PDB file of C-alpha atoms in Angstrom:
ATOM      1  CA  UNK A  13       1.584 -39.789 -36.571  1.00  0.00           C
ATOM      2  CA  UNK A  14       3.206 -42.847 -35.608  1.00  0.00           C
ATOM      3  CA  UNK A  15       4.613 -42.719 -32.024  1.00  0.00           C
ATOM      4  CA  UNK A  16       8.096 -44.528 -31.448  1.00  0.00           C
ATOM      5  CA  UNK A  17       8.959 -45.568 -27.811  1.00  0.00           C
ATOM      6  CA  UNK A  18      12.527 -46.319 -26.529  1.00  0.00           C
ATOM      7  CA  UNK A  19      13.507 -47.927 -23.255  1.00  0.00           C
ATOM      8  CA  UNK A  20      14.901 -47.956 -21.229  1.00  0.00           C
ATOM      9  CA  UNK A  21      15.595 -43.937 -21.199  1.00  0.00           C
ATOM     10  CA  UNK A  22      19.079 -44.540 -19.633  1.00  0.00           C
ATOM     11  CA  UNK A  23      21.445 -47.718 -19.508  1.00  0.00           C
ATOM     12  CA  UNK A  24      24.540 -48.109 -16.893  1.00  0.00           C
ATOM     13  CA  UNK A  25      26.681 -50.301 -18.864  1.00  0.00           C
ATOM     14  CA  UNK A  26      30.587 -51.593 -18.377  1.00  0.00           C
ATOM     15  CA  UNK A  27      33.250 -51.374 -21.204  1.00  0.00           C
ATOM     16  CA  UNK A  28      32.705 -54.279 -22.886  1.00  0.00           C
ATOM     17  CA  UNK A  29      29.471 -55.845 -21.593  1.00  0.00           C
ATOM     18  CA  UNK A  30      26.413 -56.640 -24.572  1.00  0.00           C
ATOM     19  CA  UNK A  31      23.932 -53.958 -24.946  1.00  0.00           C
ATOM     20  CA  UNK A  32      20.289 -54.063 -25.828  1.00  0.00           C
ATOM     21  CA  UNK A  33      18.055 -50.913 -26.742  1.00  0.00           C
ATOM     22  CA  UNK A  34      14.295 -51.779 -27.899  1.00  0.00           C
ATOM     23  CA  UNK A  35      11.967 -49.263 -29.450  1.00  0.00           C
ATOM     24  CA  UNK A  36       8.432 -49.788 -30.076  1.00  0.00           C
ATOM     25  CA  UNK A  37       6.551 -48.204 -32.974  1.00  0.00           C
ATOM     26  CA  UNK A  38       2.292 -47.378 -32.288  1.00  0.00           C
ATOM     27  CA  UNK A  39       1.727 -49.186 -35.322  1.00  0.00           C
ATOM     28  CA  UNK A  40       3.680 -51.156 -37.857  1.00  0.00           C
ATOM     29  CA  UNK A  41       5.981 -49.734 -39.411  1.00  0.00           C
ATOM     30  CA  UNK A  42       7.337 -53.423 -41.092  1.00  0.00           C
ATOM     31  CA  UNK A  43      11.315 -52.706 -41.642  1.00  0.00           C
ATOM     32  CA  UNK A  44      11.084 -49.262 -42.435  1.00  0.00           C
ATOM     33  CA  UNK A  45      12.904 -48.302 -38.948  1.00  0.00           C
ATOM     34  CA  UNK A  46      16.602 -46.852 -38.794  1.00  0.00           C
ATOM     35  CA  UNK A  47      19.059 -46.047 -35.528  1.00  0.00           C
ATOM     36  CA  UNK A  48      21.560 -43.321 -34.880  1.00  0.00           C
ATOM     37  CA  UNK A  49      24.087 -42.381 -32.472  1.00  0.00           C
ATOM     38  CA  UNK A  50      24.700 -39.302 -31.227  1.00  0.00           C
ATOM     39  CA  UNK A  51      27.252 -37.852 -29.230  1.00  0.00           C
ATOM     40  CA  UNK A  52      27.480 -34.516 -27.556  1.00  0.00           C
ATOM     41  CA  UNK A  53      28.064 -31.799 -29.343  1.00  0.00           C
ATOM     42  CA  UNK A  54      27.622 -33.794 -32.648  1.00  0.00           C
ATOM     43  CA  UNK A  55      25.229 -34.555 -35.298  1.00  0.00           C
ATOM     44  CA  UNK A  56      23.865 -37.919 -35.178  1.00  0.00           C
ATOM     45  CA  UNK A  57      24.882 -40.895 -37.384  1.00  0.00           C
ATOM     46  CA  UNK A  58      23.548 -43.331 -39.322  1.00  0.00           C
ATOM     47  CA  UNK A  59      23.858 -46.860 -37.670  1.00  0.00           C
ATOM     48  CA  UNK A  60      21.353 -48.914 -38.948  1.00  0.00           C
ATOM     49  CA  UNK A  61      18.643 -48.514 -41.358  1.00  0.00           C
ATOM     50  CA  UNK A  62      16.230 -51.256 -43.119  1.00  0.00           C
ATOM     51  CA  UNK A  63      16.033 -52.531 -39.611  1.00  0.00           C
ATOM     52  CA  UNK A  64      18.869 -54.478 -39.823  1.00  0.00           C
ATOM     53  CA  UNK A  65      21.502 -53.193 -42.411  1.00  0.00           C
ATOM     54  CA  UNK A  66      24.320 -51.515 -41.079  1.00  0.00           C
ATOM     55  CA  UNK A  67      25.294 -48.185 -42.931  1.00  0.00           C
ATOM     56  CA  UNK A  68      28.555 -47.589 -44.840  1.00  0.00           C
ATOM     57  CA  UNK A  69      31.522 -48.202 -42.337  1.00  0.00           C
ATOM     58  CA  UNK A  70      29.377 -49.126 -39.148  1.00  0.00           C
ATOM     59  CA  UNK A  71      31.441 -51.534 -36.802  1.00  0.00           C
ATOM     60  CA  UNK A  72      30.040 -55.283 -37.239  1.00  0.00           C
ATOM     61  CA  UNK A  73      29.262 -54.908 -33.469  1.00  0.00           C
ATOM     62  CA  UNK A  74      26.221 -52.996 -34.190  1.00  0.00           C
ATOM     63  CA  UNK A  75      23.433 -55.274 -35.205  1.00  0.00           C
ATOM     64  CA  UNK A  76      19.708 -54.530 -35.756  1.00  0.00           C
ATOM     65  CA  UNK A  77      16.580 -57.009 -35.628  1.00  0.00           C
ATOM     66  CA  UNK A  78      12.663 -56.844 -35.588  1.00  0.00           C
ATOM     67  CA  UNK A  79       9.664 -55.516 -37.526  1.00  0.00           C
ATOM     68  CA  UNK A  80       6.444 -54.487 -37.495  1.00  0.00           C
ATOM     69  CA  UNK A  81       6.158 -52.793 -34.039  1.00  0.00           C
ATOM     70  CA  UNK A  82       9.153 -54.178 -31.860  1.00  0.00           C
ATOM     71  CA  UNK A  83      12.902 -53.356 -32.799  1.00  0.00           C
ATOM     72  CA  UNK A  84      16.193 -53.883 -31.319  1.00  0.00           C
ATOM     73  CA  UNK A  85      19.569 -52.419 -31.619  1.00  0.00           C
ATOM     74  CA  UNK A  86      22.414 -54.330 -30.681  1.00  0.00           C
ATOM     75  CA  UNK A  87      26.122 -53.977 -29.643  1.00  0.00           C
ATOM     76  CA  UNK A  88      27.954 -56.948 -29.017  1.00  0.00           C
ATOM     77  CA  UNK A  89      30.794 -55.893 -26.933  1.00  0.00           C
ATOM     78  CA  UNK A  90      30.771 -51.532 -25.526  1.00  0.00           C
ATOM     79  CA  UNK A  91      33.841 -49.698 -26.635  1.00  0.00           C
ATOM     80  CA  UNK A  92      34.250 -46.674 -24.799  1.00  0.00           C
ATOM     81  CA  UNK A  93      33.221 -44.358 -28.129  1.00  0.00           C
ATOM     82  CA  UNK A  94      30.194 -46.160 -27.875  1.00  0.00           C
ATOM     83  CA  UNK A  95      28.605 -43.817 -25.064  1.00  0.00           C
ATOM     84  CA  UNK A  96      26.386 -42.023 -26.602  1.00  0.00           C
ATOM     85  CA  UNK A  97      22.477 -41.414 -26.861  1.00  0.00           C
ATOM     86  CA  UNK A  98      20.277 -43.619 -29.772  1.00  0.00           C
ATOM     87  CA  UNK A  99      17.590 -42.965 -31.653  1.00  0.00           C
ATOM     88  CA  UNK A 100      15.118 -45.021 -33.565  1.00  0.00           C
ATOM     89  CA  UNK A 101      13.738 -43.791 -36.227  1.00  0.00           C
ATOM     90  CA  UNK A 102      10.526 -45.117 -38.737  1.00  0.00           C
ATOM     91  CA  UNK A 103      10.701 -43.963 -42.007  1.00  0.00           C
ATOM     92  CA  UNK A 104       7.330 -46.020 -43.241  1.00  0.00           C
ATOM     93  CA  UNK A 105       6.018 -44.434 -46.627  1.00  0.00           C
ATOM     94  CA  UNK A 106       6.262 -40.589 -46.829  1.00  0.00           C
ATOM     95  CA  UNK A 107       6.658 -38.255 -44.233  1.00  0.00           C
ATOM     96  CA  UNK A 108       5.555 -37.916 -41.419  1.00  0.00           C
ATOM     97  CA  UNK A 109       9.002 -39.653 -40.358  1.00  0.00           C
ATOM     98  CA  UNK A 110       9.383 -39.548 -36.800  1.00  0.00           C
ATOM     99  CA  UNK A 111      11.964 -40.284 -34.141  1.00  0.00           C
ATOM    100  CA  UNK A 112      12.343 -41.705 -30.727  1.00  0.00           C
ATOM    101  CA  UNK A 113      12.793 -40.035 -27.472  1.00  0.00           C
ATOM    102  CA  UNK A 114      16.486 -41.708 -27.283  1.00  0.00           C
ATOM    103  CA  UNK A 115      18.220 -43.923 -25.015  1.00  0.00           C
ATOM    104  CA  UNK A 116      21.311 -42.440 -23.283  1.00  0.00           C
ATOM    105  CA  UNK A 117      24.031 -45.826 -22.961  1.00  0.00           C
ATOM    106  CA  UNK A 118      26.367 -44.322 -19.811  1.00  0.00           C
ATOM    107  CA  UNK A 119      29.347 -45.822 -18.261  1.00  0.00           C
ATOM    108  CA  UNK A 120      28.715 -47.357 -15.246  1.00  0.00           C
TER     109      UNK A 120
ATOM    110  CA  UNK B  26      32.030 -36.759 -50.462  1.00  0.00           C
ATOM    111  CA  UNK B  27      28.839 -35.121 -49.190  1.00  0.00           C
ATOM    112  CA  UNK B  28      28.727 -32.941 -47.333  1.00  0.00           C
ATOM    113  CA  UNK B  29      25.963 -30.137 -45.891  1.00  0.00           C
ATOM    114  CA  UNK B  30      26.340 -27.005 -44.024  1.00  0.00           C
ATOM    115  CA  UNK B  31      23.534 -24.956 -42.309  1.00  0.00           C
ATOM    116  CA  UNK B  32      23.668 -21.420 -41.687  1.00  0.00           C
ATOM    117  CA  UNK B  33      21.107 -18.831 -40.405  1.00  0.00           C
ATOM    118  CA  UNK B  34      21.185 -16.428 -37.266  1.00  0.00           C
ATOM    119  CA  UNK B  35      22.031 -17.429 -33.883  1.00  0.00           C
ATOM    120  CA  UNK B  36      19.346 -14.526 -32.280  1.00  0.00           C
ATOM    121  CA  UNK B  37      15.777 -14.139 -33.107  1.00  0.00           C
ATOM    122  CA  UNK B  38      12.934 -12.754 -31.200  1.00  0.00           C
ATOM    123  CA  UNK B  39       9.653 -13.648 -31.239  1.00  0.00           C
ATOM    124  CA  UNK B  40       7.262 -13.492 -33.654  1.00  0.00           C
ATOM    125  CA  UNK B  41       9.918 -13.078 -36.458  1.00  0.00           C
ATOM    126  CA  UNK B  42      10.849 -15.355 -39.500  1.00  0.00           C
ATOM    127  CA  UNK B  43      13.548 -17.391 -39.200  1.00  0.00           C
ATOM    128  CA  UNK B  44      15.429 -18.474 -42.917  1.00  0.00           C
ATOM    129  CA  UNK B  45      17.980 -21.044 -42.817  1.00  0.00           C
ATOM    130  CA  UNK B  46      19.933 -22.039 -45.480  1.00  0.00           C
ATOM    131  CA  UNK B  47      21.630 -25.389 -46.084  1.00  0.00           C
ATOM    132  CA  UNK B  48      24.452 -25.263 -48.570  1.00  0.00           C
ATOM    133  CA  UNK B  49      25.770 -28.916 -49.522  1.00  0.00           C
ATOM    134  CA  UNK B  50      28.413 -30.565 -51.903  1.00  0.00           C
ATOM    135  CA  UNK B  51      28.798 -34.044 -53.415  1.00  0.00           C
ATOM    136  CA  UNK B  52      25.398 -34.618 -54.758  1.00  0.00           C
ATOM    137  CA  UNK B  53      22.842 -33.162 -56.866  1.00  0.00           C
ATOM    138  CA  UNK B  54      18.987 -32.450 -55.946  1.00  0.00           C
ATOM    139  CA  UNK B  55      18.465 -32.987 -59.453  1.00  0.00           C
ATOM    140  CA  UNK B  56      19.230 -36.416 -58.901  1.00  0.00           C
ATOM    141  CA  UNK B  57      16.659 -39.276 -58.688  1.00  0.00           C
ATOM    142  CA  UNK B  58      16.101 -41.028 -55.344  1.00  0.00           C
ATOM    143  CA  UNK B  59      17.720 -37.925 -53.635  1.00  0.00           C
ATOM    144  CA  UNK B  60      16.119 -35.939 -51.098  1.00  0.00           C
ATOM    145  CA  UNK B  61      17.330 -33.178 -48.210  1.00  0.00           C
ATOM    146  CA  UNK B  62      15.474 -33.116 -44.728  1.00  0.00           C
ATOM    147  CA  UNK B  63      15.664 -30.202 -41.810  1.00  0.00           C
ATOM    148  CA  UNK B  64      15.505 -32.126 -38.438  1.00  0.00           C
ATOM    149  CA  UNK B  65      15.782 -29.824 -35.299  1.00  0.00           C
ATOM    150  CA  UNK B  66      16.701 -30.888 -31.943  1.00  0.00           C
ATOM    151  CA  UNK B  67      15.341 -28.640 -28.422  1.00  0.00           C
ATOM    152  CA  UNK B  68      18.423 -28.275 -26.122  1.00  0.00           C
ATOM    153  CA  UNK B  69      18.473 -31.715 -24.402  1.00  0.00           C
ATOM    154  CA  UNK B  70      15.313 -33.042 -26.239  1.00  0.00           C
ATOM    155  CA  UNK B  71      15.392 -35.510 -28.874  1.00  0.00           C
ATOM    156  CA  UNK B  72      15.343 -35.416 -32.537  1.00  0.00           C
ATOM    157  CA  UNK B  73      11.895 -33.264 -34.633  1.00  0.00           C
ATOM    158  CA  UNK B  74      11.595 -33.824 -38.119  1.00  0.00           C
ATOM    159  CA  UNK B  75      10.343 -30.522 -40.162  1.00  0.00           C
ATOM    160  CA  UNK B  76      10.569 -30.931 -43.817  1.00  0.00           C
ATOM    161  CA  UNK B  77      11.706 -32.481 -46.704  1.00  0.00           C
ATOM    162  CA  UNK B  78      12.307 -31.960 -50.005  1.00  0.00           C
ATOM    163  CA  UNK B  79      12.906 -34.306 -52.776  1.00  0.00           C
ATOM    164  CA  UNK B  80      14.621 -34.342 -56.294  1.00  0.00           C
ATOM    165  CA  UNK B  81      11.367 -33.392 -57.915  1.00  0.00           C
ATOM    166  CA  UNK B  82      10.260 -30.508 -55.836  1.00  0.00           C
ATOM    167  CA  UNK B  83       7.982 -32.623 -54.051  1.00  0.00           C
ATOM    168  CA  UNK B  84       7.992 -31.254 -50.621  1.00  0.00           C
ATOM    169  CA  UNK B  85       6.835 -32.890 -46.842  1.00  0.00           C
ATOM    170  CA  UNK B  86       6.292 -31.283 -43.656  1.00  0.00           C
ATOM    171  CA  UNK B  87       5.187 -31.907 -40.326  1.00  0.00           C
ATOM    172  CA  UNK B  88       1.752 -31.478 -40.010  1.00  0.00           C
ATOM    173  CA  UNK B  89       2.437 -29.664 -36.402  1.00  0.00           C
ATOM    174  CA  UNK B  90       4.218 -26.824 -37.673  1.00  0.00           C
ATOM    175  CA  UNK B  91       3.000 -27.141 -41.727  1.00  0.00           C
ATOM    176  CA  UNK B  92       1.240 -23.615 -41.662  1.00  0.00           C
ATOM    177  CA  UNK B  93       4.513 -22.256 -40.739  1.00  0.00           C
ATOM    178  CA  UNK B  94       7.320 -24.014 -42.989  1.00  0.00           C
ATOM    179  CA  UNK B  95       8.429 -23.488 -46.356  1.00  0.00           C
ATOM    180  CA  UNK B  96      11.349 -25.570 -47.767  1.00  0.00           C
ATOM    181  CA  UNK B  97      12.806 -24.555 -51.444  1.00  0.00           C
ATOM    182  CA  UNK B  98      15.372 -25.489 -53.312  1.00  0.00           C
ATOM    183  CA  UNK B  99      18.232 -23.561 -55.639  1.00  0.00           C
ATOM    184  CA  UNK B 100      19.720 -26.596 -57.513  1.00  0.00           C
ATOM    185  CA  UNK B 101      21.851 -24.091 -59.428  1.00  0.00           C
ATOM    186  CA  UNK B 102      23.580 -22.949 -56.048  1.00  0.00           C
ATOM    187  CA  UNK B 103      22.755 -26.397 -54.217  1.00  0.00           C
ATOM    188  CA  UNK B 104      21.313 -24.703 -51.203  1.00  0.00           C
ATOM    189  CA  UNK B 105      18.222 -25.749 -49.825  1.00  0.00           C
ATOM    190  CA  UNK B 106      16.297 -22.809 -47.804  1.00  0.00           C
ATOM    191  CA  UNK B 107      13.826 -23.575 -44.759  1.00  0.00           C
ATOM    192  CA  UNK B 108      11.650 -20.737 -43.762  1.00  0.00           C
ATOM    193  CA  UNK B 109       9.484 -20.789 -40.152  1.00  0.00           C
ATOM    194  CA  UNK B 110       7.564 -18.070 -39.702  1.00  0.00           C
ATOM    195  CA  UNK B 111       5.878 -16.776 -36.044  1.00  0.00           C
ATOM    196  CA  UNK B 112       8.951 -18.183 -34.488  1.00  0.00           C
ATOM    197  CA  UNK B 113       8.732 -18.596 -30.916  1.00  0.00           C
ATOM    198  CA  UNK B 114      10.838 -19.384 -27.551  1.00  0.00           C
ATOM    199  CA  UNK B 115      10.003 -22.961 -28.085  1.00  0.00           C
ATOM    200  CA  UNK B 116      11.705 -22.987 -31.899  1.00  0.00           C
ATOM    201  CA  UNK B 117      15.240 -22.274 -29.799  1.00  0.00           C
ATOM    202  CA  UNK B 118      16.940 -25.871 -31.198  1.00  0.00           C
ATOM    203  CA  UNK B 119      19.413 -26.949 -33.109  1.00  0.00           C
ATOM    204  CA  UNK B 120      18.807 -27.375 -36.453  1.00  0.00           C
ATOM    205  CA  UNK B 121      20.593 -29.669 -39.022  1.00  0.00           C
ATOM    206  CA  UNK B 122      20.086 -30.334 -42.975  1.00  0.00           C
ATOM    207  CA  UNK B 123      20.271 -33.879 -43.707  1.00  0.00           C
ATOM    208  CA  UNK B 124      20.821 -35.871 -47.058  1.00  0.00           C
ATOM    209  CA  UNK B 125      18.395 -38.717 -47.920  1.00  0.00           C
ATOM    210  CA  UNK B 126      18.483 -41.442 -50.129  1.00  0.00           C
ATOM    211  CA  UNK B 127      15.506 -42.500 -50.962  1.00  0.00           C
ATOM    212  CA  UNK B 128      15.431 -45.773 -52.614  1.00  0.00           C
ATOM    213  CA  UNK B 129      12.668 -48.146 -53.818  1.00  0.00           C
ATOM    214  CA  UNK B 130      11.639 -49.522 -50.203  1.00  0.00           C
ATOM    215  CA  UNK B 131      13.870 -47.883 -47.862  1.00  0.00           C
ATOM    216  CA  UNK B 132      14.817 -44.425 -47.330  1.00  0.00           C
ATOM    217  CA  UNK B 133      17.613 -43.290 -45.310  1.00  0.00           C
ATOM    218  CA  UNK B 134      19.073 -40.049 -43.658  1.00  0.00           C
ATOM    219  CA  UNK B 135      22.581 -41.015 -44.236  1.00  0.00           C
ATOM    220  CA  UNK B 136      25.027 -37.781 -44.040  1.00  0.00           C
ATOM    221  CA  UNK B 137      24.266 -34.960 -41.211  1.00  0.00           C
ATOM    222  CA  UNK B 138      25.006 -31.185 -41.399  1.00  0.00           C
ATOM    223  CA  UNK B 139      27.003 -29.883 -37.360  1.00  0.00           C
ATOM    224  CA  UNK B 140      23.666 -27.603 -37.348  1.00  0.00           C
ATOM    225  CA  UNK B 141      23.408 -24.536 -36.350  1.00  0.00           C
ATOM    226  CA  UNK B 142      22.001 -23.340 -33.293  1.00  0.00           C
ATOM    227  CA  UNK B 143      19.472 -21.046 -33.137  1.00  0.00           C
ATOM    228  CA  UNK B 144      18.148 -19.023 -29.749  1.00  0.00           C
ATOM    229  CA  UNK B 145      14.647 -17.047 -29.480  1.00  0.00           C
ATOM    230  CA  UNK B 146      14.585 -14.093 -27.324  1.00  0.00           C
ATOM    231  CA  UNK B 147      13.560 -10.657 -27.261  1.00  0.00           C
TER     232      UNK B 147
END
């Protein structure tokens, strides 16, 4: 199975600061990689998938790069709904598809 | 709209079969390019992939729990059913149904069941 590593596990970030979350996948996974958000208590949602398209009604702050094995989420300026935990996720050819261990963004 | 709703017990205990079913709206699993996915999540661990099923009955699992999954679809009540059998303390998760589009080089999980939570304990 391909192994997908986040870091850092936890990020102390102000309201309005620029946020980077990498994952790395064992092996390439070219731009078959997607990112959710997930709040407590809720189901995750679709962010970003392709690597770098954002899904129906994402906020332009959101903003995905990389591929092969190094990836990068991206929000330009924190709102305060943006605490939350992400996952990366590779989808490359069929199943197994697997995710992330999640980075928790927390107000500092 | 889509939308997807698990259901299932809250309570089993070990060694018993667990059956959820997901019951969804706003698509068809008839449809090409559409698939449904169980994903489970440990309290406080991150997301587990299970099983998938696509438009054509082809079906996916993980390989870490394959001898003990079964996913099936009812297109004519459009449920999709996920079976574990042998379940035990460390199956206590949440587990959510998930649509998937699966296009022709990207697939993704783009609308999310709440889940429903289920505990192991004798």
């Amino acid at each position: 199975d391909i192994v997908m590593t986040q870091s850092p596990a936890t990020l102390s970030v102000s309201p309005g600061q620029r946020v980077t979350l990498s994952c790395r996948a064992s092996q390439s996974v070219t731009t078959h990689l997607a990112w959710f958000q997930q709040k407590p208590g809720q189901a995750p949602r679709l962010l970003i998938y392709a690597a770098s398209t954002r899904a129906s009604g994402i906020p332009a702050r959101f903003s995905g790069s990389g591929s092969g094995t190094e990836f990068t989420l991206t929000i330009s300026s924190l709102q305060s709904e943006d605490f939350a935990v992400y996952y990366c996720q590779q989808y490359n050819g069929w199943p197994p598809w697997t995710f992330g261990q999640g980075t928790k963004v927390e107000i500092k | 709209q889509i939308t997807l709703k698990e259901s299932g017990p809250t309570l089993v205990k070990p060694t018993q079969t667990l059956t959820l079913t997901c019951t969804f709206s706003g698509f068809s699993l008839t449809t090409y390019g559409v698939g449904v996915d169980w994903i489970r999540q440990s309290p406080g661990k991150a997301l587990e992939w299970l099983a998938f099923i696509y438009w054509d009955d082809e079906k996916h699992y993980s390989p870490s729990l394959k001898s003990r999954l079964t996913i099936t679809k009812d297109t004519s009540k459009n449920q999709v059913v996920l079976t574990m059998t042998n379940i035990d303390p460390a199956d206590t998760a949440t587990y959510y149904c998930v649509h998937m589009v699966v296009g022709p080089s990207h697939y993704y999980m783009d609308v999310w069941g709440r889940g429903t939570t289920v505990s192991v304990s004798s």
